[in-house]
PDB file of C-alpha atoms and ligand atoms in Angstrom:
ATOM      1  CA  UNK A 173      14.322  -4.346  55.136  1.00 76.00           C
ATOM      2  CA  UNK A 174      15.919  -4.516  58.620  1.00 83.00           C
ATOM      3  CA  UNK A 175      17.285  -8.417  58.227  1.00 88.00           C
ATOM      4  CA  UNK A 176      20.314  -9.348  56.529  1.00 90.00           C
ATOM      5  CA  UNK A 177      20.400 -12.269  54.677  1.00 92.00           C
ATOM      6  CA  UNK A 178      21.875 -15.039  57.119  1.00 94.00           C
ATOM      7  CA  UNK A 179      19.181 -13.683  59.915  1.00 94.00           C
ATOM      8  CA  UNK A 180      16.526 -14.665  57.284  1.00 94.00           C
ATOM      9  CA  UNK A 181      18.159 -17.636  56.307  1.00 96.00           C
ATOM     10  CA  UNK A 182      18.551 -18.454  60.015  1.00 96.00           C
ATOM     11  CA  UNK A 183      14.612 -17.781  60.834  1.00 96.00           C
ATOM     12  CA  UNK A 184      13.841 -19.719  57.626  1.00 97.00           C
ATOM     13  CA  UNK A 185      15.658 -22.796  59.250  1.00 97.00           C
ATOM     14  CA  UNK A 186      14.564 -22.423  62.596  1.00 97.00           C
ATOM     15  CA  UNK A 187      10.709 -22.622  60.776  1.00 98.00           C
ATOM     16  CA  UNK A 188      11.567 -25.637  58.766  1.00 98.00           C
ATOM     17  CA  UNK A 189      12.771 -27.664  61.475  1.00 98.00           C
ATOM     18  CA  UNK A 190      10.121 -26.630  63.427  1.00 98.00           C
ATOM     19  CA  UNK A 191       7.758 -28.445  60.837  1.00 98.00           C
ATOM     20  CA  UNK A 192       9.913 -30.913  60.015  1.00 98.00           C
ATOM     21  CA  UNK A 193       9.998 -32.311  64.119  1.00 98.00           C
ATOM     22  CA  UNK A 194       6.292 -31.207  64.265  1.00 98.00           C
ATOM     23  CA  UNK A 195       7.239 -28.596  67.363  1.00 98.00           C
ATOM     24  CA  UNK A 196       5.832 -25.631  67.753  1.00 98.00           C
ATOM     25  CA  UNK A 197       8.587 -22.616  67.963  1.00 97.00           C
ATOM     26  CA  UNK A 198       8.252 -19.121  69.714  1.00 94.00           C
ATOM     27  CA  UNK A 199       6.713 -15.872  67.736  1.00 94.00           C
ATOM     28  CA  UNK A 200      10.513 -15.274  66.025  1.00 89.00           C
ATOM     29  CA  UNK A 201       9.968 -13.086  63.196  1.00 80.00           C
ATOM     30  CA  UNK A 202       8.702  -9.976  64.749  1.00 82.00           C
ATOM     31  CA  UNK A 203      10.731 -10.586  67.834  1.00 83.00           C
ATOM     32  CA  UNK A 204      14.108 -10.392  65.576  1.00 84.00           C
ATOM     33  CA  UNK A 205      13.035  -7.657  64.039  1.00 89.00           C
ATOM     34  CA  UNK A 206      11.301  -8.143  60.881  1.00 91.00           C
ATOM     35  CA  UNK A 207       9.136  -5.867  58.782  1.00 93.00           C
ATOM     36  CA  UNK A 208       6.845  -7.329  56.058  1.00 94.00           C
ATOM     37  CA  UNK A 209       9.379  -7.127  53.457  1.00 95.00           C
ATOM     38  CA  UNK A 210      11.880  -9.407  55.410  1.00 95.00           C
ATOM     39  CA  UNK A 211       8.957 -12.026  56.362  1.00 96.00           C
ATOM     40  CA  UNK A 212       8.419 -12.763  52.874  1.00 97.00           C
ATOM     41  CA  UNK A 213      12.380 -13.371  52.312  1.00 96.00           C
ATOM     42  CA  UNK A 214      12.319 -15.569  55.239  1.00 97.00           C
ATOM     43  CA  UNK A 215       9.295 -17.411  53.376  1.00 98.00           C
ATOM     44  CA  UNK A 216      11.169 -17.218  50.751  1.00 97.00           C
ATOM     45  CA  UNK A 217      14.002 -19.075  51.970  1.00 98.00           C
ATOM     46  CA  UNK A 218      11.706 -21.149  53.766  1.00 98.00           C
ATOM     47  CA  UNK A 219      10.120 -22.548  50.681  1.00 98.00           C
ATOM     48  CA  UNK A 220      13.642 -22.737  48.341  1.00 98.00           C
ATOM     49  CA  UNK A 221      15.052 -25.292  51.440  1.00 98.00           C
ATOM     50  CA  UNK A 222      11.883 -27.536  50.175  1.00 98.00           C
ATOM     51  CA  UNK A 223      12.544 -27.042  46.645  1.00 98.00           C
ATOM     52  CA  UNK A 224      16.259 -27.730  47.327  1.00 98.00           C
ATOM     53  CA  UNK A 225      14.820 -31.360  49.258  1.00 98.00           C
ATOM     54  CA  UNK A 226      13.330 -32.171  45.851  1.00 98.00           C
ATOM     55  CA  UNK A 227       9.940 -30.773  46.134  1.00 98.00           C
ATOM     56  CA  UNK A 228       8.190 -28.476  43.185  1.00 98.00           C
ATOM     57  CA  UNK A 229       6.400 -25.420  43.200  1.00 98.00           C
ATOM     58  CA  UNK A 230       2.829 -25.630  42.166  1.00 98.00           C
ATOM     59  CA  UNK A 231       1.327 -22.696  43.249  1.00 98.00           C
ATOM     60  CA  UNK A 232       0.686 -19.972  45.581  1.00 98.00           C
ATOM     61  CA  UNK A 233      -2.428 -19.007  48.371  1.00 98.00           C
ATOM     62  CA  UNK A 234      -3.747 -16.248  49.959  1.00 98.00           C
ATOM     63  CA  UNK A 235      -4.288 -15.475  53.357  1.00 97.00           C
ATOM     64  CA  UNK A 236      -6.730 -13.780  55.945  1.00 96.00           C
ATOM     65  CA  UNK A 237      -8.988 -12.511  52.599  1.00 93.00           C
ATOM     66  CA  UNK A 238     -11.717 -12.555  54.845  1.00 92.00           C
ATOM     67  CA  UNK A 239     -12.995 -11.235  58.263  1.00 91.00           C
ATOM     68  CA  UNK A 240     -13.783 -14.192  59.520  1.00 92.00           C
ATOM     69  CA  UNK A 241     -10.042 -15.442  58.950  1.00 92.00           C
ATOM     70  CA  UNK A 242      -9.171 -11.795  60.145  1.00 91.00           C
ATOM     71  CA  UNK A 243     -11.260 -11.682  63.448  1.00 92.00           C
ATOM     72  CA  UNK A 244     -10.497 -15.580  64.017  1.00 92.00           C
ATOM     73  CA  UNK A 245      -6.752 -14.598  63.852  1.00 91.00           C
ATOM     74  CA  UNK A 246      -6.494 -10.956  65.342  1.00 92.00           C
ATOM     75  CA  UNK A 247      -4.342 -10.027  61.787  1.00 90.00           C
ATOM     76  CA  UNK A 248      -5.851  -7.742  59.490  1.00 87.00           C
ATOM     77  CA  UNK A 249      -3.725  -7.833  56.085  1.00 91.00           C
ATOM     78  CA  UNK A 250      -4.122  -9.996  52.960  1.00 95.00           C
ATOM     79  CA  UNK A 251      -1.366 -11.554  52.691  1.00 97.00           C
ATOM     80  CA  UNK A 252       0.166 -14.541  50.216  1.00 98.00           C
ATOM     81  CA  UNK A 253       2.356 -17.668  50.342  1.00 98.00           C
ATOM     82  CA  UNK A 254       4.311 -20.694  48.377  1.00 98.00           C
ATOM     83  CA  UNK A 255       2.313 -24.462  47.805  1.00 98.00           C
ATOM     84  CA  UNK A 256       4.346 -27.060  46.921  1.00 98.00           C
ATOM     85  CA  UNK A 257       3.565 -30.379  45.507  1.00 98.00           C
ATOM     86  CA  UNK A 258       4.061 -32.215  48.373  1.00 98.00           C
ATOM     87  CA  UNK A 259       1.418 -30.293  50.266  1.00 98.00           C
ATOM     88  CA  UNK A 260      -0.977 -31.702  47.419  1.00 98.00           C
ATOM     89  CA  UNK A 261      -3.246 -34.111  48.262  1.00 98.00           C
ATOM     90  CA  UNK A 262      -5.776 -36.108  46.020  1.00 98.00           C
ATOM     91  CA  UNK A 263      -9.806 -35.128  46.553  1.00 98.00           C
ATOM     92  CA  UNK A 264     -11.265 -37.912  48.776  1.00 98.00           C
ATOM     93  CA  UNK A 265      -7.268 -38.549  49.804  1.00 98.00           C
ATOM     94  CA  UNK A 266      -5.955 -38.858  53.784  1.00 98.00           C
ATOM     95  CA  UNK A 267      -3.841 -37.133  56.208  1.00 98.00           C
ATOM     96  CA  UNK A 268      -2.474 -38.309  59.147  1.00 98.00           C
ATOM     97  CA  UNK A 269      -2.581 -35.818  61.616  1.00 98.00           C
ATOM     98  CA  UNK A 270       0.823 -37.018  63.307  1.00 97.00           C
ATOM     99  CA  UNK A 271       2.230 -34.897  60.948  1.00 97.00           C
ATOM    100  CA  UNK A 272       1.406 -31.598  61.797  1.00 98.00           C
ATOM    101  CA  UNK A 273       1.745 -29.691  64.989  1.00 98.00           C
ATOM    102  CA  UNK A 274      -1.846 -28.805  65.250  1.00 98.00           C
ATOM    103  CA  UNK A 275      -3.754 -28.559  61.961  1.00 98.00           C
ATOM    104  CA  UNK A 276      -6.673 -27.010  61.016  1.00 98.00           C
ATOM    105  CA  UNK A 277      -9.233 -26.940  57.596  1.00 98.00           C
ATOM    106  CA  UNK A 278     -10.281 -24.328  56.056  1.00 98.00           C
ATOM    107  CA  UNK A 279     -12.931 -23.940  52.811  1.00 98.00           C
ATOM    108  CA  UNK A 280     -11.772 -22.333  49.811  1.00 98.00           C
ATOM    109  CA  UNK A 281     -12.018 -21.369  46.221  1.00 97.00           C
ATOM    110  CA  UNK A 282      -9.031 -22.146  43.750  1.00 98.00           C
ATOM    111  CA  UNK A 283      -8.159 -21.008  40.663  1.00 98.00           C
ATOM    112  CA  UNK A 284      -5.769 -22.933  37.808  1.00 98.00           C
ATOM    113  CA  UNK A 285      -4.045 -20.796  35.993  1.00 98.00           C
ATOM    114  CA  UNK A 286      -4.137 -20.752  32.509  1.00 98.00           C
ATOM    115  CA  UNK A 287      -0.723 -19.040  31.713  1.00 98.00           C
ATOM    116  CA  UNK A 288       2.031 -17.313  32.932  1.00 98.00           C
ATOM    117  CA  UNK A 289       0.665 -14.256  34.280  1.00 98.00           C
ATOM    118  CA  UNK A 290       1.573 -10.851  33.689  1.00 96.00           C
ATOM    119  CA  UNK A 291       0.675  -8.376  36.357  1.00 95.00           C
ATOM    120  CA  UNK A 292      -2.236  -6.296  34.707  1.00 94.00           C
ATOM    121  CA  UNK A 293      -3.810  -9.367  33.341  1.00 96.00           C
ATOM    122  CA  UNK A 294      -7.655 -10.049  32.989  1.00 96.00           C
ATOM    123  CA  UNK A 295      -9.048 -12.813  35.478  1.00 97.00           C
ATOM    124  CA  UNK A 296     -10.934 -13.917  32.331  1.00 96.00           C
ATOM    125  CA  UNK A 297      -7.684 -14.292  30.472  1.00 97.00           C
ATOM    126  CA  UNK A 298      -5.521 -15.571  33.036  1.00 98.00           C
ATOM    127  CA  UNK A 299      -7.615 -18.368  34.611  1.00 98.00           C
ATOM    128  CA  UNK A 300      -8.807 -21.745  32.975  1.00 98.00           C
ATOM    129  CA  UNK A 301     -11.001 -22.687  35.693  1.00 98.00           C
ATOM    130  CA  UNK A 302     -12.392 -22.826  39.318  1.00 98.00           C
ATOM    131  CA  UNK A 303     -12.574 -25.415  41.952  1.00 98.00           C
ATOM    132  CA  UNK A 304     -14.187 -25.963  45.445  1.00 98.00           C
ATOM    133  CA  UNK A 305     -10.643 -26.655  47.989  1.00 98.00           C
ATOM    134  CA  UNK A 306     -10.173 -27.357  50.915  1.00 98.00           C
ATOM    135  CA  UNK A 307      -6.497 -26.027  52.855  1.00 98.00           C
ATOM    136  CA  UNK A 308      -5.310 -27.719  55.934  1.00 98.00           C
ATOM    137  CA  UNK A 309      -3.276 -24.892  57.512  1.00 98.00           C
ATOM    138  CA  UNK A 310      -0.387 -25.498  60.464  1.00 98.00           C
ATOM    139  CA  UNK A 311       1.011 -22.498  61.926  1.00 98.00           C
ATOM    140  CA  UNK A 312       4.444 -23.506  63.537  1.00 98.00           C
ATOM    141  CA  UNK A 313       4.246 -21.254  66.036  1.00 97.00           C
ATOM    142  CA  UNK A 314       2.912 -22.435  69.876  1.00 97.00           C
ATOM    143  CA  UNK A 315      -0.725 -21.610  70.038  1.00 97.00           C
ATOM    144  CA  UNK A 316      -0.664 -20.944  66.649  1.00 97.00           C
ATOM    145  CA  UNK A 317      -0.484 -17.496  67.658  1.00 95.00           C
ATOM    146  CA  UNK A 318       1.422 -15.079  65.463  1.00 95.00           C
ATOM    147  CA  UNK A 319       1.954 -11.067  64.148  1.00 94.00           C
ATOM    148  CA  UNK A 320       1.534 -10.079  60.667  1.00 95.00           C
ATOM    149  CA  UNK A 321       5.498 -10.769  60.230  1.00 96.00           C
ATOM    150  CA  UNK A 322       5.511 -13.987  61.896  1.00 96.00           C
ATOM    151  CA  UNK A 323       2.709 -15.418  60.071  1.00 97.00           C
ATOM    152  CA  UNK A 324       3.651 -14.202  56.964  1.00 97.00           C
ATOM    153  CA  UNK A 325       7.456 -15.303  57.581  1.00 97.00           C
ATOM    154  CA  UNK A 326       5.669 -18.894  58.308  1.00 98.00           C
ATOM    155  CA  UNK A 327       4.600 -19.572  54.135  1.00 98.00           C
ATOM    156  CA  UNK A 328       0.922 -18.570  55.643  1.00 98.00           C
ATOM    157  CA  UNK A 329       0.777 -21.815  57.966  1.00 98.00           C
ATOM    158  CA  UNK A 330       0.149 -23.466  54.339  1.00 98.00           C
ATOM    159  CA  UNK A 331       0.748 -27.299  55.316  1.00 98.00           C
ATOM    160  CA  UNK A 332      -1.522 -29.107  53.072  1.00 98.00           C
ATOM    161  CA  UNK A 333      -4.655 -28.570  50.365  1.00 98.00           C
ATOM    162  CA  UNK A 334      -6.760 -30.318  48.473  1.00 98.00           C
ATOM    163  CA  UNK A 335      -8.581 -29.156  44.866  1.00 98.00           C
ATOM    164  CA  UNK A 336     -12.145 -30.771  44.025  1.00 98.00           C
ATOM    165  CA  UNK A 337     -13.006 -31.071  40.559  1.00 98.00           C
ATOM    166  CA  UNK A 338     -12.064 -28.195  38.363  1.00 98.00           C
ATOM    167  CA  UNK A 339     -15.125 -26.217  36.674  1.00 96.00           C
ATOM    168  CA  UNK A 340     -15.537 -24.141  33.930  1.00 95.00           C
ATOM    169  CA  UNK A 341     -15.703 -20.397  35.286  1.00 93.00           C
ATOM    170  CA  UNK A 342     -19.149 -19.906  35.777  1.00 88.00           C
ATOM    171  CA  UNK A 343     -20.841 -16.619  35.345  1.00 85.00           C
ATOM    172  CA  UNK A 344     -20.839 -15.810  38.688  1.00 89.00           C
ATOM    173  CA  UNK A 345     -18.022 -16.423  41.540  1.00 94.00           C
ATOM    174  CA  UNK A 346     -19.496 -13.524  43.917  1.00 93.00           C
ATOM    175  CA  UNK A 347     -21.908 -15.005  46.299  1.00 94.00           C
ATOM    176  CA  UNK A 348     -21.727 -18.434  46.276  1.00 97.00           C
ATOM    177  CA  UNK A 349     -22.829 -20.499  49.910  1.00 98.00           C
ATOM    178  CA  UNK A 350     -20.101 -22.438  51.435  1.00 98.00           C
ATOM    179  CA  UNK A 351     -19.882 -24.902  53.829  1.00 98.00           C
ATOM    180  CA  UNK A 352     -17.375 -26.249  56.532  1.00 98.00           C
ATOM    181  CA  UNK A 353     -18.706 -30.399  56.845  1.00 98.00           C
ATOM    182  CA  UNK A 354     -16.849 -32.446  59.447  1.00 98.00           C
ATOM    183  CA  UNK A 355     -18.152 -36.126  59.635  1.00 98.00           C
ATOM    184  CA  UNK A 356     -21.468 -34.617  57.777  1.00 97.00           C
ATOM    185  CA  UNK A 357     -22.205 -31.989  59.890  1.00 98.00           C
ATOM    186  CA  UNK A 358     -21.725 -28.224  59.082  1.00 98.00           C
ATOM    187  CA  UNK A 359     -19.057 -26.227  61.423  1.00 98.00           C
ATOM    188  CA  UNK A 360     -18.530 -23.501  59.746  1.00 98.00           C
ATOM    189  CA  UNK A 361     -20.826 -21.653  56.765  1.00 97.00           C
ATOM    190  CA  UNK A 362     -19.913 -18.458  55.119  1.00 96.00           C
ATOM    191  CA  UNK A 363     -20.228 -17.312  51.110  1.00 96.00           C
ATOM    192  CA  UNK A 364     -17.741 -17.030  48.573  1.00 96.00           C
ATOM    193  CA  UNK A 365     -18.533 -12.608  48.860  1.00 95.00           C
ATOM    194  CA  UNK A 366     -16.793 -13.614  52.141  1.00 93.00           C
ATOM    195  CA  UNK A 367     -13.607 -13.191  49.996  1.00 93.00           C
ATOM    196  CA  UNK A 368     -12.851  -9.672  49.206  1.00 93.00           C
ATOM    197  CA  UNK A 369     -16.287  -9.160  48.164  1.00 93.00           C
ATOM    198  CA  UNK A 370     -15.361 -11.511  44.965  1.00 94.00           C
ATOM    199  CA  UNK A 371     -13.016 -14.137  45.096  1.00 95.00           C
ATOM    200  CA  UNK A 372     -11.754 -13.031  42.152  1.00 96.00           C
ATOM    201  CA  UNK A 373     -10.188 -10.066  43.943  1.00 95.00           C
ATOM    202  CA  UNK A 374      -7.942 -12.687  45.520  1.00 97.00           C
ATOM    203  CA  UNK A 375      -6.231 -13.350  41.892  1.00 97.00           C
ATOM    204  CA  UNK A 376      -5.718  -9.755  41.651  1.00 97.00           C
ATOM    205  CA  UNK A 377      -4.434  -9.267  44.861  1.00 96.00           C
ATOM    206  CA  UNK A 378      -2.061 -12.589  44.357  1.00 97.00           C
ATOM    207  CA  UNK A 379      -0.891 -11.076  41.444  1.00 98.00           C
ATOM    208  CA  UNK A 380       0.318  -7.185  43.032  1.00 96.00           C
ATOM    209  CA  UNK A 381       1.386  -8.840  46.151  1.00 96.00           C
ATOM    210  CA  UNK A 382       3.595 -11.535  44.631  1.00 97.00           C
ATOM    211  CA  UNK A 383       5.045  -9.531  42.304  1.00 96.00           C
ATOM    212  CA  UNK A 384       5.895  -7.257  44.847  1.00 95.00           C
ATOM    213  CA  UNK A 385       8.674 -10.314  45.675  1.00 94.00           C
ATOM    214  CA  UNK A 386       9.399 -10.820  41.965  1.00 96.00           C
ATOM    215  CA  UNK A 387       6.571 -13.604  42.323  1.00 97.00           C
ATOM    216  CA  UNK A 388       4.035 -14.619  39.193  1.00 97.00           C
ATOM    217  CA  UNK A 389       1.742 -17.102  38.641  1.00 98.00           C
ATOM    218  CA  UNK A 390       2.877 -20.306  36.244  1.00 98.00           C
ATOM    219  CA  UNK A 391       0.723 -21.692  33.414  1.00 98.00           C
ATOM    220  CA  UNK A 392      -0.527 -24.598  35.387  1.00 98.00           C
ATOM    221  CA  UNK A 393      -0.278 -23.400  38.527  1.00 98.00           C
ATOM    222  CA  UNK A 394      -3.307 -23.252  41.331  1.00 98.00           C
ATOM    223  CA  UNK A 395      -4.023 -19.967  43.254  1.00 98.00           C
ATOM    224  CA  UNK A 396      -6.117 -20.837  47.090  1.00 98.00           C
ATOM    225  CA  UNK A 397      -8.414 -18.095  47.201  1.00 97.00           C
ATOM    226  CA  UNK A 398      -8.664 -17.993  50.952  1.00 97.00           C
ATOM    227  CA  UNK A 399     -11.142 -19.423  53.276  1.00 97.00           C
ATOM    228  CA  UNK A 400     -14.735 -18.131  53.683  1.00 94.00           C
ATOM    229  CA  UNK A 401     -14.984 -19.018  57.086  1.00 96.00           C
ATOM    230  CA  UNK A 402     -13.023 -19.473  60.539  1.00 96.00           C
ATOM    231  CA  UNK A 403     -10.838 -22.760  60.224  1.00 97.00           C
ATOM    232  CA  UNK A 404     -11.652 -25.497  62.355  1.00 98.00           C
ATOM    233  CA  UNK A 405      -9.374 -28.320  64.210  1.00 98.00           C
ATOM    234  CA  UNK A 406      -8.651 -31.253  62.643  1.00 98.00           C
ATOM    235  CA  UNK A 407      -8.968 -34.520  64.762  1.00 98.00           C
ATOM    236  CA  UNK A 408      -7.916 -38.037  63.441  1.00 98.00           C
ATOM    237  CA  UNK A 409     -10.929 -39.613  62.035  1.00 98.00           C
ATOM    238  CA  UNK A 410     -12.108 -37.207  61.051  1.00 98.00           C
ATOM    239  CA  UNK A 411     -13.790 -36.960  57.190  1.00 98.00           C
ATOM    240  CA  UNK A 412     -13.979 -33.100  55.549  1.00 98.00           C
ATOM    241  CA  UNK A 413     -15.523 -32.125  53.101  1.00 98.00           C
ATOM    242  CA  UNK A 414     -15.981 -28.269  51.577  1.00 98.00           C
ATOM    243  CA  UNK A 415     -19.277 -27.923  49.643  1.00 98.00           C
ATOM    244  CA  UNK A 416     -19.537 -24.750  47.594  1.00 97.00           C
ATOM    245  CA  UNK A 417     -22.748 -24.157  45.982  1.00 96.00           C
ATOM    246  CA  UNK A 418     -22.469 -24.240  42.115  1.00 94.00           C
ATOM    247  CA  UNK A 419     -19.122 -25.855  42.036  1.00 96.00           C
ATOM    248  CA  UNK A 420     -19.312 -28.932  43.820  1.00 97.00           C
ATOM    249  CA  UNK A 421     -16.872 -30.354  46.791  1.00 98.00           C
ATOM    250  CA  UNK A 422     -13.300 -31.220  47.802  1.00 98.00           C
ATOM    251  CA  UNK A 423     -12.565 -33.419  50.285  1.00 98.00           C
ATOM    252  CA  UNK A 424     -10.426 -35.292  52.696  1.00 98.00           C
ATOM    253  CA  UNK A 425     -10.298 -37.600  55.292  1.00 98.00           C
ATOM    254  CA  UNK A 426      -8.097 -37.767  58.311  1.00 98.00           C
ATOM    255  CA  UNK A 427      -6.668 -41.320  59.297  1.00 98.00           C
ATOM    256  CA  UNK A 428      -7.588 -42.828  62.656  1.00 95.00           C
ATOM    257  CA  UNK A 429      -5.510 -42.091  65.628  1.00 89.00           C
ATOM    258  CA  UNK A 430      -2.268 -44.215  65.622  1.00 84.00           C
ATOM    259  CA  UNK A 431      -3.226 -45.393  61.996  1.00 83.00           C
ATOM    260  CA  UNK A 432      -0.431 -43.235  60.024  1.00 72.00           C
ATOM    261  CA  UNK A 433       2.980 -43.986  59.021  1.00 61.00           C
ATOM    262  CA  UNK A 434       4.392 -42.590  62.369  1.00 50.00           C
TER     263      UNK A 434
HETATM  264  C1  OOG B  67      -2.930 -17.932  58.275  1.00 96.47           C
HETATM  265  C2  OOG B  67      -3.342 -18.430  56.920  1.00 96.47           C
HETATM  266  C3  OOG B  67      -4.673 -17.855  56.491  1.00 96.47           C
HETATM  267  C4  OOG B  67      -6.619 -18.109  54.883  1.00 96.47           C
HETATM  268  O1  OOG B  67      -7.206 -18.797  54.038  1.00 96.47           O
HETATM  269  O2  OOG B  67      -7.116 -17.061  55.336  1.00 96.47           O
HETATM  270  C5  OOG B  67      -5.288 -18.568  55.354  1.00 96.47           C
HETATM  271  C6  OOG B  67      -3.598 -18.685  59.393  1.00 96.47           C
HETATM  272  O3  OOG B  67      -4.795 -18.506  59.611  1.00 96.47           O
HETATM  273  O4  OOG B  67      -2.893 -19.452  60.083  1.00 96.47           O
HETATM  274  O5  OOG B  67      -4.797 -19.524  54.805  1.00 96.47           O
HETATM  275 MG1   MG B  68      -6.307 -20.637  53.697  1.00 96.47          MG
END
């Protein structure tokens, strides 16, 4: 750790308002200074100024689990951050895109947890079921251009998600198609081996990495998997939907231009 606390608290702030006005900030995390160790304590105190605003924590994601995330972003490290209920929206629910700086969707796997989870625990044992998602991600940073520290100092760009109906695990999670639609058409296609060869890697590398921060999984709780494929702009109008083969699809729609709450 090279950060004291009030330079993490500081960067934390700086990141929050930068959502909250919907302005993208400068690279900061790196350029202060930060190792990985001292992103995720920004994130951290990134996230607990949401929880202080009333929000709840439901969950956690992970990040850049595949190359296609990897290549798309030029960082090449799993790495993990906070959801919060108000970054929940329904399946088939809206967005209005007035809220974000410049957001993107993403395909994804998600797991809901069946109990707390102790690092060490089986996948088998530790998850009740599986669900097609979809993640709209919205890095604060201009360009949405970012270093490892930056990134993961940013909660992972997570902005919003959306789970699909949750499934009983099937037999097999390893090579399952999946598909990017915008407005019916397929953008992006990829396989669930995209992530970490299995998506269920992703639990077990949630569970080391978060831990790592004093981190674990709630009973209850939903784990993003990470996407399958590049992410892909998202324009108002726009209807998404993420179809993966075997478990079925979550989507959501993004309101018309000039259509939101403002
Ligand atoms: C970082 C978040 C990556 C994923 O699924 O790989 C991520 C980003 O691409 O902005 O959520
Ligand atoms: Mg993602």
């Amino acid at each position: 750790m090279t950060l004291d606390k009030e330079r993490a608290a500081e960067l934390a702030a700086r990141l929050d308002e930068a959502a909250r006005s919907r302005t993208a900030t400068a690279q900061l995390a790196a350029a202060a200074g930060a190792d990985t160790d001292d992103a995720y304590a920004v994130q951290a105190a990134l996230v607990e100024r949401r929880l202080a605003r009333g929000e709840r924590a439901v969950g956690l994601k992970m990040g850049l689990t595949s190359h296609a995330k990897m290549a798309q972003m030029g960082v090449s490290e799993v790495i993990w951050g906070r959801l919060t209920d108000a970054m929940d929206v329904p399946d088939g629910g809206s967005v209005d895109t007035a809220d974000y700086i410049h957001p993107r969707v993403e395909p994804e796997v998600a797991f809901l947890m069946a109990r707390d989870v102790e690092p060490g625990d089986a996948f088998e044992d530790a998850v009740a079921a599986v669900a097609p998602a979809l993640e709209l991600i919205d890095s604060r940073y201009a360009d949405f251009r970012f270093s490892l520290p930056d990134v993961i100092a940013d909660n992972t760009s997570a902005a919003a998600f959306t789970v699909g109906p949750w499934q009983p695990l099937p037999a097999g999670l390893a090579d399952l198609p999946v598909r990017l639609e915008i407005d019916g058409e397929t953008v992006e296609s990829g396989s669930t081996a995209a992530i970490l060869g299995d998506p269920r890697r992703a639990f077990e590398e949630a569970v080391r990495l978060a831990d790592r921060s004093g981190v674990r999984l709630r009973e209850g709780w939903v784990l993003l998997a990470g996407a399958a494929t590049a992410a892909v702009p998202l324009r108002p109008g726009a209807a998404v939907r993420a179809v993966v083969e075997g478990l079925g699809t979550a989507s959501l729609h993004a309101l018309p231009e000039g259509a939101g709450r403002g």
